[in-house]
């Protein structure tokens, strides 16, 4: 997982955050805040969570546990987590400078990785 985070995610996430800045640069006030937060939440959607769960299964060598049930688990994990995700993404997108957003997101994602792993137990 550290390899995926240091390669794939390290390239993908900062580019998406940069895109959010460009997409919302002309917005002001509450509209800018909600747009930035909403776009960040949209990125870390159930398919992203399912992909993350897939990586966990692959690196844990639990190949028999890989199936469409990961999408169902990801959906419920995402849905239940929206209030926390809203707050975290609000802070990351609106209070962190762009150069620190990836680090903030990485720390939040590390905490969420534990939640996603527990999500299999909670939402199965």
PDB file of C-alpha atoms in Angstrom:
ATOM      1  CA  UNK A   1       0.000   0.000   0.000  1.00  0.00           C
ATOM      2  CA  UNK A   2       2.896   2.344   0.713  1.00  0.00           C
ATOM      3  CA  UNK A   3       4.113   1.764  -2.851  1.00  0.00           C
ATOM      4  CA  UNK A   4       0.688   2.642  -4.288  1.00  0.00           C
ATOM      5  CA  UNK A   5       0.534   5.733  -2.105  1.00  0.00           C
ATOM      6  CA  UNK A   6       4.034   6.818  -3.049  1.00  0.00           C
ATOM      7  CA  UNK A   7       3.490   6.312  -6.775  1.00  0.00           C
ATOM      8  CA  UNK A   8      -0.044   6.174  -8.122  1.00  0.00           C
ATOM      9  CA  UNK A   9      -1.787   8.261  -5.451  1.00  0.00           C
ATOM     10  CA  UNK A  10       1.142  10.688  -5.189  1.00  0.00           C
ATOM     11  CA  UNK A  11       0.677  11.554  -8.856  1.00  0.00           C
ATOM     12  CA  UNK A  12      -3.104  11.352  -9.099  1.00  0.00           C
ATOM     13  CA  UNK A  13      -4.274  13.248  -6.019  1.00  0.00           C
ATOM     14  CA  UNK A  14      -2.127  16.416  -6.265  1.00  0.00           C
ATOM     15  CA  UNK A  15      -3.125  16.764  -9.924  1.00  0.00           C
ATOM     16  CA  UNK A  16      -6.786  16.487  -8.992  1.00  0.00           C
ATOM     17  CA  UNK A  17      -6.370  19.057  -6.218  1.00  0.00           C
ATOM     18  CA  UNK A  18      -4.673  21.382  -8.713  1.00  0.00           C
ATOM     19  CA  UNK A  19      -7.621  20.852 -11.071  1.00  0.00           C
ATOM     20  CA  UNK A  20     -10.031  21.795  -8.247  1.00  0.00           C
ATOM     21  CA  UNK A  21      -8.158  25.072  -7.762  1.00  0.00           C
ATOM     22  CA  UNK A  22      -8.351  25.849 -11.486  1.00  0.00           C
ATOM     23  CA  UNK A  23     -12.009  24.839 -11.714  1.00  0.00           C
ATOM     24  CA  UNK A  24     -13.061  27.013  -8.750  1.00  0.00           C
ATOM     25  CA  UNK A  25     -10.719  29.995  -9.193  1.00  0.00           C
ATOM     26  CA  UNK A  26     -13.522  32.337 -10.269  1.00  0.00           C
ATOM     27  CA  UNK A  27     -15.868  31.381  -7.446  1.00  0.00           C
ATOM     28  CA  UNK A  28     -16.140  33.364  -4.223  1.00  0.00           C
ATOM     29  CA  UNK A  29     -17.469  32.875  -0.724  1.00  0.00           C
ATOM     30  CA  UNK A  30     -19.718  29.983   0.200  1.00  0.00           C
ATOM     31  CA  UNK A  31     -20.007  28.848  -3.412  1.00  0.00           C
ATOM     32  CA  UNK A  32     -16.215  28.436  -3.649  1.00  0.00           C
ATOM     33  CA  UNK A  33     -16.026  26.629  -0.308  1.00  0.00           C
ATOM     34  CA  UNK A  34     -18.841  24.209  -1.134  1.00  0.00           C
ATOM     35  CA  UNK A  35     -17.570  23.614  -4.671  1.00  0.00           C
ATOM     36  CA  UNK A  36     -14.043  22.773  -3.512  1.00  0.00           C
ATOM     37  CA  UNK A  37     -15.342  20.523  -0.751  1.00  0.00           C
ATOM     38  CA  UNK A  38     -17.887  18.840  -3.009  1.00  0.00           C
ATOM     39  CA  UNK A  39     -15.351  18.187  -5.773  1.00  0.00           C
ATOM     40  CA  UNK A  40     -12.964  16.607  -3.263  1.00  0.00           C
ATOM     41  CA  UNK A  41     -15.724  14.386  -1.893  1.00  0.00           C
ATOM     42  CA  UNK A  42     -16.737  13.448  -5.443  1.00  0.00           C
ATOM     43  CA  UNK A  43     -13.188  12.302  -6.146  1.00  0.00           C
ATOM     44  CA  UNK A  44     -13.050  10.002  -3.113  1.00  0.00           C
ATOM     45  CA  UNK A  45     -16.287   8.338  -4.224  1.00  0.00           C
ATOM     46  CA  UNK A  46     -17.438   4.727  -3.728  1.00  0.00           C
ATOM     47  CA  UNK A  47     -15.449   3.544  -6.763  1.00  0.00           C
ATOM     48  CA  UNK A  48     -12.293   5.100  -5.304  1.00  0.00           C
ATOM     49  CA  UNK A  49     -13.028   3.387  -1.977  1.00  0.00           C
ATOM     50  CA  UNK A  50     -13.630   0.075  -3.792  1.00  0.00           C
ATOM     51  CA  UNK A  51     -10.302   0.468  -5.603  1.00  0.00           C
ATOM     52  CA  UNK A  52      -8.640   1.106  -2.251  1.00  0.00           C
ATOM     53  CA  UNK A  53     -10.270  -2.025  -0.801  1.00  0.00           C
ATOM     54  CA  UNK A  54      -9.077  -3.950  -3.855  1.00  0.00           C
ATOM     55  CA  UNK A  55      -5.503  -2.827  -3.188  1.00  0.00           C
ATOM     56  CA  UNK A  56      -5.846  -3.920   0.436  1.00  0.00           C
ATOM     57  CA  UNK A  57      -7.019  -7.362  -0.709  1.00  0.00           C
ATOM     58  CA  UNK A  58      -4.254  -7.660  -3.308  1.00  0.00           C
ATOM     59  CA  UNK A  59      -1.468  -6.707  -0.923  1.00  0.00           C
ATOM     60  CA  UNK A  60      -2.918  -8.948   1.780  1.00  0.00           C
ATOM     61  CA  UNK A  61      -2.938 -11.838  -0.726  1.00  0.00           C
ATOM     62  CA  UNK A  62      -6.658 -12.371  -0.070  1.00  0.00           C
ATOM     63  CA  UNK A  63      -7.465 -12.963  -3.724  1.00  0.00           C
ATOM     64  CA  UNK A  64     -10.551 -15.064  -2.980  1.00  0.00           C
ATOM     65  CA  UNK A  65     -12.105 -12.101  -1.135  1.00  0.00           C
ATOM     66  CA  UNK A  66     -12.062  -9.932  -4.269  1.00  0.00           C
ATOM     67  CA  UNK A  67     -15.534  -9.551  -5.732  1.00  0.00           C
ATOM     68  CA  UNK A  68     -18.400  -7.184  -6.392  1.00  0.00           C
ATOM     69  CA  UNK A  69     -19.116  -7.142  -2.666  1.00  0.00           C
ATOM     70  CA  UNK A  70     -16.263  -4.628  -2.384  1.00  0.00           C
ATOM     71  CA  UNK A  71     -18.388  -2.113  -4.296  1.00  0.00           C
ATOM     72  CA  UNK A  72     -21.293  -2.600  -1.871  1.00  0.00           C
ATOM     73  CA  UNK A  73     -18.969  -2.207   1.124  1.00  0.00           C
ATOM     74  CA  UNK A  74     -17.401   0.872  -0.486  1.00  0.00           C
ATOM     75  CA  UNK A  75     -20.826   2.418  -1.122  1.00  0.00           C
ATOM     76  CA  UNK A  76     -21.934   2.075   2.504  1.00  0.00           C
ATOM     77  CA  UNK A  77     -18.522   3.116   3.849  1.00  0.00           C
ATOM     78  CA  UNK A  78     -18.654   6.239   1.673  1.00  0.00           C
ATOM     79  CA  UNK A  79     -22.264   7.066   2.537  1.00  0.00           C
ATOM     80  CA  UNK A  80     -21.838   6.728   6.300  1.00  0.00           C
ATOM     81  CA  UNK A  81     -18.595   8.694   6.169  1.00  0.00           C
ATOM     82  CA  UNK A  82     -19.972  11.744   4.305  1.00  0.00           C
ATOM     83  CA  UNK A  83     -20.255  14.011   7.410  1.00  0.00           C
ATOM     84  CA  UNK A  84     -16.665  13.298   8.449  1.00  0.00           C
ATOM     85  CA  UNK A  85     -15.460  13.451   4.861  1.00  0.00           C
ATOM     86  CA  UNK A  86     -17.205  16.791   4.378  1.00  0.00           C
ATOM     87  CA  UNK A  87     -15.434  18.283   7.385  1.00  0.00           C
ATOM     88  CA  UNK A  88     -12.018  16.829   6.490  1.00  0.00           C
ATOM     89  CA  UNK A  89     -12.247  17.837   2.827  1.00  0.00           C
ATOM     90  CA  UNK A  90     -13.525  21.285   3.775  1.00  0.00           C
ATOM     91  CA  UNK A  91     -10.444  21.795   5.927  1.00  0.00           C
ATOM     92  CA  UNK A  92      -8.037  20.337   3.372  1.00  0.00           C
ATOM     93  CA  UNK A  93      -9.434  22.249   0.377  1.00  0.00           C
ATOM     94  CA  UNK A  94     -10.190  25.567   2.078  1.00  0.00           C
ATOM     95  CA  UNK A  95      -7.743  25.938   4.957  1.00  0.00           C
ATOM     96  CA  UNK A  96      -4.580  24.268   3.644  1.00  0.00           C
ATOM     97  CA  UNK A  97      -2.359  25.932   1.083  1.00  0.00           C
ATOM     98  CA  UNK A  98      -2.208  23.992  -2.180  1.00  0.00           C
ATOM     99  CA  UNK A  99       1.314  22.705  -1.509  1.00  0.00           C
ATOM    100  CA  UNK A 100       0.151  21.121   1.801  1.00  0.00           C
ATOM    101  CA  UNK A 101      -3.103  19.592   0.558  1.00  0.00           C
ATOM    102  CA  UNK A 102      -1.566  16.315  -0.554  1.00  0.00           C
ATOM    103  CA  UNK A 103       0.077  15.844   2.854  1.00  0.00           C
ATOM    104  CA  UNK A 104      -3.168  16.696   4.629  1.00  0.00           C
ATOM    105  CA  UNK A 105      -5.065  14.344   2.365  1.00  0.00           C
ATOM    106  CA  UNK A 106      -2.458  11.606   2.861  1.00  0.00           C
ATOM    107  CA  UNK A 107      -2.796  11.836   6.640  1.00  0.00           C
ATOM    108  CA  UNK A 108      -6.591  11.815   6.386  1.00  0.00           C
ATOM    109  CA  UNK A 109      -6.434   8.917   3.893  1.00  0.00           C
ATOM    110  CA  UNK A 110      -4.208   6.914   6.230  1.00  0.00           C
ATOM    111  CA  UNK A 111      -6.824   7.265   8.943  1.00  0.00           C
ATOM    112  CA  UNK A 112      -9.561   6.424   6.447  1.00  0.00           C
ATOM    113  CA  UNK A 113      -7.668   3.332   5.260  1.00  0.00           C
ATOM    114  CA  UNK A 114      -8.239   1.910   8.727  1.00  0.00           C
ATOM    115  CA  UNK A 115     -11.928   2.815   8.475  1.00  0.00           C
ATOM    116  CA  UNK A 116     -12.214   1.230   5.016  1.00  0.00           C
ATOM    117  CA  UNK A 117     -10.601  -1.963   6.278  1.00  0.00           C
ATOM    118  CA  UNK A 118     -13.038  -1.994   9.196  1.00  0.00           C
ATOM    119  CA  UNK A 119     -15.833  -1.197   6.755  1.00  0.00           C
ATOM    120  CA  UNK A 120     -15.635  -4.719   5.453  1.00  0.00           C
ATOM    121  CA  UNK A 121     -16.534  -5.988   8.912  1.00  0.00           C
ATOM    122  CA  UNK A 122     -19.096  -3.290   9.601  1.00  0.00           C
ATOM    123  CA  UNK A 123     -20.883  -3.257   6.227  1.00  0.00           C
ATOM    124  CA  UNK A 124     -20.646  -6.902   5.106  1.00  0.00           C
TER     125      UNK A 124
END
